[in-house]
Tab-separated table of C-alpha atoms and ligand atoms in Angstrom:
chain	number	residue	atom	x	y	z
V	1	MET	CA	139.878	-4.382	27.275
V	2	ASN	CA	139.001	-3.122	23.800
V	3	ILE	CA	136.141	-0.666	24.357
V	4	LEU	CA	133.793	0.888	21.814
V	5	VAL	CA	132.902	4.413	23.001
V	6	THR	CA	129.994	5.967	21.114
V	7	GLY	CA	129.948	9.773	21.322
V	8	GLY	CA	133.608	9.576	22.347
V	9	ALA	CA	134.404	12.947	20.728
V	10	GLY	CA	131.843	14.663	22.976
V	11	TYR	CA	132.295	16.410	26.323
V	12	ILE	CA	131.882	13.461	28.710
V	13	GLY	CA	132.907	10.870	26.123
V	14	SER	CA	136.308	12.456	25.426
V	15	HIS	CA	137.166	12.720	29.130
V	16	THR	CA	136.115	9.085	29.606
V	17	CYS	CA	138.282	7.946	26.658
V	18	ILE	CA	141.289	9.552	28.346
V	19	ALA	CA	140.461	7.808	31.644
V	20	LEU	CA	140.070	4.461	29.809
V	21	LEU	CA	143.394	4.872	27.982
V	22	LYS	CA	145.103	5.874	31.242
V	23	ALA	CA	143.704	2.694	32.845
V	24	GLY	CA	145.351	0.619	30.066
V	25	HIS	CA	142.308	-0.052	27.874
V	26	ASP	CA	142.125	0.391	24.111
V	27	VAL	CA	139.479	2.664	22.640
V	28	ILE	CA	137.454	2.715	19.427
V	29	ILE	CA	135.401	5.903	19.029
V	30	ALA	CA	132.206	6.052	16.970
V	31	ASP	CA	130.851	9.599	16.684
V	32	ASN	CA	128.907	11.440	13.938
V	33	LEU	CA	130.373	14.808	15.091
V	34	SER	CA	126.850	16.326	15.214
V	35	ASN	CA	127.721	17.987	18.521
V	36	SER	CA	131.492	17.538	18.710
V	37	LYS	CA	134.646	18.251	16.739
V	38	ARG	CA	137.048	16.014	14.872
V	39	ASP	CA	140.125	17.671	16.419
V	40	THR	CA	139.022	16.389	19.826
V	41	ILE	CA	140.231	12.950	18.674
V	42	LYS	CA	143.733	14.374	18.176
V	43	LYS	CA	143.552	16.047	21.596
V	44	ILE	CA	142.600	12.721	23.228
V	45	GLU	CA	145.626	11.121	21.568
V	46	SER	CA	148.012	13.923	22.536
V	47	ILE	CA	146.835	13.980	26.182
V	48	SER	CA	146.908	10.175	26.557
V	49	LYS	CA	149.931	9.653	24.235
V	50	LYS	CA	148.057	6.706	22.743
V	51	GLU	CA	146.304	6.153	19.429
V	52	VAL	CA	142.589	5.632	19.130
V	53	ILE	CA	140.579	4.223	16.238
V	54	PHE	CA	137.888	6.639	15.044
V	55	TYR	CA	134.782	6.037	12.919
V	56	GLU	CA	132.667	9.019	11.859
V	57	VAL	CA	129.336	7.206	11.899
V	58	ASP	CA	125.779	7.531	13.120
V	59	VAL	CA	125.306	4.711	15.631
V	60	SER	CA	121.573	4.538	14.933
V	61	CYS	CA	122.598	3.025	11.565
V	62	GLU	CA	122.692	-0.769	11.954
V	63	LYS	CA	124.959	-1.272	8.904
V	64	SER	CA	127.602	1.160	10.203
V	65	VAL	CA	127.541	-0.349	13.686
V	66	ASN	CA	127.786	-3.945	12.413
V	67	ASN	CA	130.705	-2.917	10.226
V	68	ILE	CA	132.642	-1.795	13.326
V	69	PHE	CA	131.745	-4.902	15.329
V	70	SER	CA	132.800	-7.162	12.434
V	71	LYS	CA	136.197	-5.452	12.130
V	72	HIS	CA	137.203	-5.449	15.806
V	73	ILE	CA	137.127	-7.752	18.834
V	74	ILE	CA	135.129	-5.554	21.209
V	75	GLN	CA	134.960	-6.483	24.899
V	76	GLY	CA	132.710	-3.669	26.091
V	77	VAL	CA	130.612	-0.721	24.929
V	78	ILE	CA	130.103	2.653	26.601
V	79	HIS	CA	127.192	4.406	24.913
V	80	PHE	CA	127.277	8.219	25.200
V	81	ALA	CA	126.052	9.209	21.732
V	82	SER	CA	122.705	10.963	22.143
V	83	PHE	CA	121.057	14.332	21.700
V	84	LYS	CA	120.732	16.015	25.083
V	85	ALA	CA	119.214	19.497	24.882
V	86	ILE	CA	115.902	19.517	26.741
V	87	GLY	CA	114.383	22.512	24.956
V	88	GLU	CA	115.393	21.110	21.574
V	89	SER	CA	113.793	17.776	22.459
V	90	VAL	CA	110.458	19.548	22.977
V	91	GLN	CA	110.777	21.139	19.522
V	92	ASN	CA	111.934	17.977	17.695
V	93	PRO	CA	110.676	14.979	19.704
V	94	LEU	CA	110.821	12.478	16.820
V	95	GLU	CA	114.493	13.252	16.131
V	96	TYR	CA	115.242	12.649	19.809
V	97	TYR	CA	113.274	9.391	20.049
V	98	TYR	CA	114.794	8.086	16.841
V	99	ASN	CA	118.378	9.074	17.543
V	100	ASN	CA	118.532	8.228	21.255
V	101	VAL	CA	116.354	5.115	21.462
V	102	VAL	CA	117.140	3.477	18.097
V	103	SER	CA	120.896	3.892	18.685
V	104	THR	CA	120.566	2.053	22.008
V	105	MET	CA	118.627	-0.782	20.349
V	106	VAL	CA	121.077	-1.053	17.452
V	107	LEU	CA	124.041	-1.247	19.828
V	108	ILE	CA	122.598	-3.750	22.290
V	109	LYS	CA	121.501	-5.928	19.350
V	110	ALA	CA	125.043	-5.822	17.965
V	111	CYS	CA	126.365	-6.805	21.411
V	112	GLU	CA	124.059	-9.843	21.381
V	113	ASN	CA	124.979	-10.771	17.791
V	114	PHE	CA	128.731	-10.377	18.290
V	115	GLY	CA	128.899	-11.800	21.815
V	116	VAL	CA	129.911	-8.564	23.593
V	117	GLY	CA	129.018	-9.017	27.265
V	118	LYS	CA	129.564	-5.567	28.845
V	119	PHE	CA	127.418	-2.481	28.173
V	120	VAL	CA	127.639	0.823	30.096
V	121	PHE	CA	124.851	3.303	29.392
V	122	SER	CA	124.960	7.079	29.815
V	123	SER	CA	121.695	7.993	31.512
V	124	SER	CA	120.668	11.104	33.392
V	125	ALA	CA	119.166	12.308	36.675
V	126	THR	CA	116.391	13.704	34.520
V	127	VAL	CA	114.747	10.256	34.682
V	128	TYR	CA	113.798	10.915	38.335
V	129	GLY	CA	111.393	13.691	37.349
V	130	ASN	CA	110.117	15.707	40.289
V	131	ASN	CA	110.847	13.071	42.961
V	132	GLU	CA	111.847	14.045	46.485
V	133	VAL	CA	115.589	14.730	46.813
V	134	PRO	CA	118.060	13.119	47.337
V	135	PHE	CA	117.342	10.823	44.393
V	136	VAL	CA	117.839	7.102	45.085
V	137	GLU	CA	118.270	4.457	42.366
V	138	SER	CA	115.401	2.352	43.735
V	139	MET	CA	112.880	5.204	43.425
V	140	ASN	CA	109.932	4.884	41.081
V	141	LEU	CA	110.673	7.125	38.124
V	142	LEU	CA	108.180	9.957	37.640
V	143	PRO	CA	107.278	11.315	34.205
V	144	THR	CA	110.020	13.669	33.069
V	145	THR	CA	109.093	17.062	31.663
V	146	ASN	CA	110.524	16.464	28.204
V	147	PRO	CA	111.151	13.982	25.357
V	148	TYR	CA	114.893	13.953	26.123
V	149	GLY	CA	114.199	12.570	29.588
V	150	GLU	CA	111.728	10.051	28.161
V	151	THR	CA	114.358	8.743	25.714
V	152	LYS	CA	116.575	7.964	28.705
V	153	VAL	CA	113.714	6.241	30.563
V	154	MET	CA	112.862	4.157	27.473
V	155	SER	CA	116.491	3.242	26.803
V	156	GLU	CA	116.923	2.125	30.416
V	157	ARG	CA	113.785	-0.018	30.136
V	158	ILE	CA	115.000	-1.665	26.932
V	159	LEU	CA	118.436	-2.406	28.413
V	160	ILE	CA	116.949	-3.860	31.616
V	161	ASP	CA	114.600	-6.167	29.696
V	162	VAL	CA	117.283	-7.308	27.223
V	163	ALA	CA	119.842	-7.952	29.980
V	164	ASN	CA	117.286	-9.889	32.028
V	165	SER	CA	116.604	-12.086	28.991
V	166	ASN	CA	120.294	-12.693	28.247
V	167	PRO	CA	122.486	-14.020	31.104
V	168	TYR	CA	125.590	-13.366	29.000
V	169	LEU	CA	124.933	-9.622	28.973
V	170	SER	CA	125.935	-7.309	31.878
V	171	VAL	CA	124.593	-3.761	31.875
V	172	SER	CA	125.526	-0.752	33.995
V	173	ILE	CA	123.205	2.257	33.830
V	174	LEU	CA	124.862	5.472	35.054
V	175	ARG	CA	122.594	8.392	35.961
V	176	TYR	CA	124.606	11.600	35.743
V	177	PHE	CA	123.779	14.713	37.651
V	178	ASN	CA	125.337	17.930	36.372
V	179	PRO	CA	128.758	17.398	34.772
V	180	VAL	CA	130.969	20.502	34.714
V	181	GLY	CA	134.672	21.369	34.560
V	182	ALA	CA	137.380	20.218	32.176
V	183	HIS	CA	140.606	18.254	31.877
V	184	GLU	CA	143.474	19.915	33.760
V	185	SER	CA	145.375	20.383	30.472
V	186	GLY	CA	142.759	22.964	29.391
V	187	LEU	CA	142.751	21.221	25.986
V	188	ILE	CA	139.293	19.640	26.177
V	189	GLY	CA	136.125	20.754	27.941
V	190	GLU	CA	132.490	21.708	27.418
V	191	SER	CA	132.245	23.669	24.189
V	192	PRO	CA	128.612	23.647	23.027
V	193	ASN	CA	127.703	24.896	19.566
V	194	GLY	CA	125.961	28.296	19.664
V	195	VAL	CA	124.590	29.890	22.844
V	196	PRO	CA	125.008	27.420	25.768
V	197	ASN	CA	121.914	25.826	27.320
V	198	ASN	CA	123.762	24.724	30.454
V	199	LEU	CA	124.722	27.010	33.323
V	200	MET	CA	128.483	26.537	33.599
V	201	PRO	CA	129.437	27.178	29.951
V	202	TYR	CA	127.135	30.216	30.022
V	203	ILE	CA	128.956	31.511	33.129
V	204	THR	CA	132.396	30.992	31.577
V	205	GLN	CA	131.357	32.784	28.368
V	206	VAL	CA	129.989	35.746	30.372
V	207	ALA	CA	133.227	35.867	32.396
V	208	LYS	CA	135.178	35.883	29.123
V	209	GLY	CA	132.986	38.613	27.608
V	210	LYS	CA	131.581	36.426	24.811
V	211	LEU	CA	128.121	36.941	26.363
V	212	LYS	CA	126.975	40.062	28.219
V	213	LYS	CA	125.034	38.818	31.222
V	214	LEU	CA	123.765	35.579	32.763
V	215	SER	CA	119.996	35.199	33.124
V	216	VAL	CA	119.225	33.413	36.376
V	217	PHE	CA	116.082	31.420	35.602
V	218	GLY	CA	113.929	32.082	38.648
V	219	ASP	CA	114.589	32.937	42.298
V	220	ASP	CA	111.268	31.722	43.677
V	221	TYR	CA	112.044	28.008	44.031
V	222	SER	CA	111.808	26.399	47.468
V	223	THR	CA	115.587	26.302	47.894
V	224	ILE	CA	118.202	27.978	50.132
V	225	ASP	CA	118.159	31.246	48.125
V	226	GLY	CA	115.256	30.655	45.723
V	227	THR	CA	117.452	29.661	42.760
V	228	GLY	CA	117.690	26.151	41.291
V	229	VAL	CA	119.801	23.611	43.206
V	230	ARG	CA	121.811	20.987	41.322
V	231	ASP	CA	124.450	18.334	42.050
V	232	TYR	CA	127.478	19.504	40.072
V	233	ILE	CA	130.096	16.817	39.471
V	234	HIS	CA	133.555	17.267	37.940
V	235	VAL	CA	133.699	15.634	34.504
V	236	LEU	CA	136.977	13.918	35.484
V	237	ASP	CA	135.218	12.261	38.423
V	238	LEU	CA	132.429	11.262	36.088
V	239	ALA	CA	134.969	9.724	33.697
V	240	ASP	CA	136.562	7.751	36.539
V	241	GLY	CA	133.091	6.551	37.518
V	242	HIS	CA	132.712	4.980	34.059
V	243	VAL	CA	135.996	3.112	34.353
V	244	ALA	CA	134.970	1.841	37.794
V	245	ALA	CA	131.570	0.725	36.456
V	246	LEU	CA	133.136	-1.056	33.465
V	247	GLU	CA	135.900	-2.782	35.393
V	248	ASN	CA	133.567	-3.976	38.170
V	249	LEU	CA	130.699	-4.976	35.899
V	250	ILE	CA	129.265	-8.354	36.882
V	251	GLU	CA	126.307	-10.210	35.368
V	252	GLY	CA	122.905	-8.589	35.565
V	253	VAL	CA	121.755	-4.957	35.488
V	254	HIS	CA	123.197	-2.326	37.818
V	255	ILE	CA	121.986	1.269	38.179
V	256	TYR	CA	124.127	3.957	39.826
V	257	ASN	CA	123.876	7.680	40.556
V	258	LEU	CA	127.041	9.527	39.572
V	259	GLY	CA	126.987	12.733	41.578
V	260	THR	CA	128.593	14.237	44.673
V	261	GLY	CA	125.502	14.025	46.901
V	262	LYS	CA	125.702	17.807	47.471
V	263	GLY	CA	123.310	20.455	46.119
V	264	THR	CA	124.506	23.911	44.985
V	265	SER	CA	122.255	26.813	44.002
V	266	VAL	CA	122.795	29.006	40.935
V	267	LEU	CA	123.809	31.990	43.088
V	268	GLU	CA	126.173	29.822	45.139
V	269	LEU	CA	127.835	28.593	41.934
V	270	ILE	CA	128.225	32.144	40.594
V	271	LYS	CA	129.821	33.217	43.894
V	272	ALA	CA	132.222	30.247	43.964
V	273	PHE	CA	133.210	30.859	40.334
V	274	GLU	CA	133.898	34.577	40.927
V	275	GLU	CA	135.894	33.923	44.101
V	276	VAL	CA	138.173	31.200	42.797
V	277	ASN	CA	138.825	32.840	39.413
V	278	LEU	CA	138.837	36.496	40.555
V	279	VAL	CA	136.387	37.432	37.781
V	280	GLU	CA	132.936	38.993	37.695
V	281	VAL	CA	129.823	37.304	36.342
V	282	PRO	CA	127.111	39.931	35.848
V	283	TYR	CA	123.614	38.436	36.069
V	284	GLN	CA	119.966	39.341	36.165
V	285	ILE	CA	117.106	37.417	37.764
V	286	CYS	CA	114.553	36.339	35.138
V	287	GLY	CA	111.507	34.074	35.022
V	288	ARG	CA	111.686	30.309	35.452
V	289	ARG	CA	112.728	28.127	32.491
V	290	PRO	CA	109.914	25.712	31.517
V	291	GLY	CA	110.661	22.158	32.672
V	292	ASP	CA	113.126	23.099	35.416
V	293	ILE	CA	112.711	21.558	38.877
V	294	ASP	CA	113.583	23.148	42.247
V	295	SER	CA	116.254	20.710	43.438
V	296	CYS	CA	118.157	17.776	42.001
V	297	PHE	CA	120.916	15.994	43.891
V	298	ALA	CA	121.980	12.402	44.416
V	299	ASP	CA	122.094	9.800	47.117
V	300	VAL	CA	125.526	8.337	46.281
V	301	SER	CA	125.704	5.551	48.868
V	302	LYS	CA	125.035	2.688	46.410
V	303	VAL	CA	127.903	3.478	44.013
V	304	ALA	CA	130.284	3.942	46.964
V	305	ARG	CA	129.194	0.641	48.508
V	306	GLU	CA	129.190	-1.460	45.333
V	307	LEU	CA	131.924	0.115	43.195
V	308	GLY	CA	134.048	1.804	45.835
V	309	TRP	CA	133.783	5.031	43.793
V	310	ARG	CA	133.237	8.562	45.123
V	311	ALA	CA	133.563	11.982	43.508
V	312	LYS	CA	136.813	13.500	44.739
V	313	ARG	CA	136.947	17.012	43.233
V	314	ASP	CA	135.213	19.975	44.909
V	315	LEU	CA	133.173	22.867	43.497
V	316	LEU	CA	136.154	25.241	43.431
V	317	SER	CA	138.186	22.889	41.233
V	318	MET	CA	135.166	22.490	38.929
V	319	CYS	CA	134.985	26.280	38.571
V	320	ARG	CA	138.756	26.630	38.155
V	321	ASP	CA	139.035	23.937	35.471
V	322	ALA	CA	135.995	25.207	33.566
V	323	TRP	CA	137.539	28.693	33.506
V	324	GLU	CA	140.973	27.383	32.411
V	325	PHE	CA	139.361	25.633	29.450
V	326	GLU	CA	137.308	28.691	28.487
V	327	LYS	CA	140.410	30.891	28.533
V	328	ASN	CA	142.252	28.417	26.257
V	329	ASN	CA	139.226	27.756	24.053
V	330	GLN	CA	139.904	29.666	20.851
V	331	GLU	CA	136.726	28.454	19.118
V	332	ILE	CA	135.004	31.603	17.929
V	333	CYS	CA	131.355	31.587	18.916
V	334	LEU	CA	129.700	32.333	15.552
V	335	ASN	CA	126.487	34.382	15.382
V	336	VAL	CA	126.190	34.518	19.125
V	337	SER	CA	123.146	36.678	19.665
V	338	GLU	CA	121.922	37.797	23.056
V	339	GLU	CA	118.522	36.388	23.904
I	1	WQD	C1	121.305	24.173	35.959
I	1	WQD	C2	120.616	25.251	36.790
I	1	WQD	C3	118.781	26.302	35.659
I	1	WQD	C4	121.219	28.138	32.494
I	1	WQD	C5	120.415	19.572	32.164
I	1	WQD	C6	119.754	18.287	31.740
I	1	WQD	C7	120.508	17.125	32.298
I	1	WQD	C8	121.940	17.210	31.900
I	1	WQD	C9	122.536	18.525	32.396
I	1	WQD	C10	122.207	15.929	29.914
I	1	WQD	C11	119.104	25.210	36.668
I	1	WQD	C12	119.904	27.304	35.900
I	1	WQD	C13	120.796	27.416	33.602
I	1	WQD	C14	121.122	29.563	32.523
I	1	WQD	C15	120.207	29.448	34.738
I	1	WQD	N1	122.039	17.101	30.496
I	1	WQD	N2	120.306	28.068	34.703
I	1	WQD	N3	120.613	30.158	33.649
I	1	WQD	O1	118.820	21.758	33.480
I	1	WQD	O2	119.931	20.970	35.632
I	1	WQD	O3	120.303	19.696	33.547
I	1	WQD	O4	121.766	19.574	31.796
I	1	WQD	O5	122.433	14.863	30.386
I	1	WQD	O6	119.921	15.955	31.783
I	1	WQD	O7	118.468	18.267	32.322
I	1	WQD	O8	121.337	21.922	33.793
I	1	WQD	O9	122.971	23.712	33.505
I	1	WQD	O10	120.817	23.828	32.175
I	1	WQD	O11	120.779	24.248	34.639
I	1	WQD	O12	119.750	30.022	35.743
I	1	WQD	O13	121.476	30.277	31.537
I	1	WQD	O14	121.008	26.529	36.287
I	1	WQD	O15	117.504	26.904	35.897
I	1	WQD	O16	118.554	25.564	37.947
I	1	WQD	P1	119.991	21.140	34.161
I	1	WQD	P2	121.507	23.464	33.442
């Protein structure tokens, strides 16, 4: 199939493009490079040994999106393009609502207008709010603690209502847990601009000496060792999950958790990373980060039952691949200041 991948130059998007190309699909990437780099497109092509079509566009712009749909026969859309930093969303809520929600509306409207029947949406476990773990797709969503999470809840709502009103449209909503790791080539991986918000890239930059010490945000949560528990999933497994969702997409709306079903604490992740990579990650215990929850991990029985997909890679390979990428990653971190 000919698939439009928005945000395809990003961390999860680029790994998914490679999985799509490997599965024999063709890929058109639309990305405004606001949080990704143009040379990732070349890396996707060199890893997959296939060409991709690339448009540097903002997918919240209806004119730009319609231009792509009018030039290509598109059989499916995977929509990754969105802002995703929680703290930033609290500072600039309107930017987040506009970018994340309008882009979803523009794309699903283009699918209706151009007769594209398959739409896969990149959602997040954040939509569950402070529900009881493990999170199950049928749960009532609780208010999230930030505008970023609300943009995902709103986008899901819009997609569900539009798909229910249009029998021709099939939608798969994928709720990610915590994607980490990198492609085994070490060529692509998580390379955030500036000081990383997420745990794993912060750990790899401390291990490499780019940053001095990891701040562990709180050790007074009700978890195994007091530090935050999350469901870390290898980005390659996540990419395979998208191909499975796309290729098995039938009419209607389908919501799936993409996680491993296992919870790992911050201290457990640090220990695993140090052991498998034979490096040290100095850290200090600090106060909680506003908006964080104690535990977040998935019930993954529905995706296994309906799509026959399970995460295959373990925590050690996540840590190993993340470290391999960091060691190869020559991007200089400009103006990195310790907080
Ligand atoms: C993981 C754990 C922190 C950094 C977010 C979004 C989610 C998804 C993934 C987009 C927590 C602790 C972190 C640090 C720390 N993004 N931590 N020191 O917050 O679970 O999820 O990113 O889709 O939607 O919510 O990920 O990696 O920031 O934090 O102690 O420097 O590590 O408190 O317990 P999070 P994270």
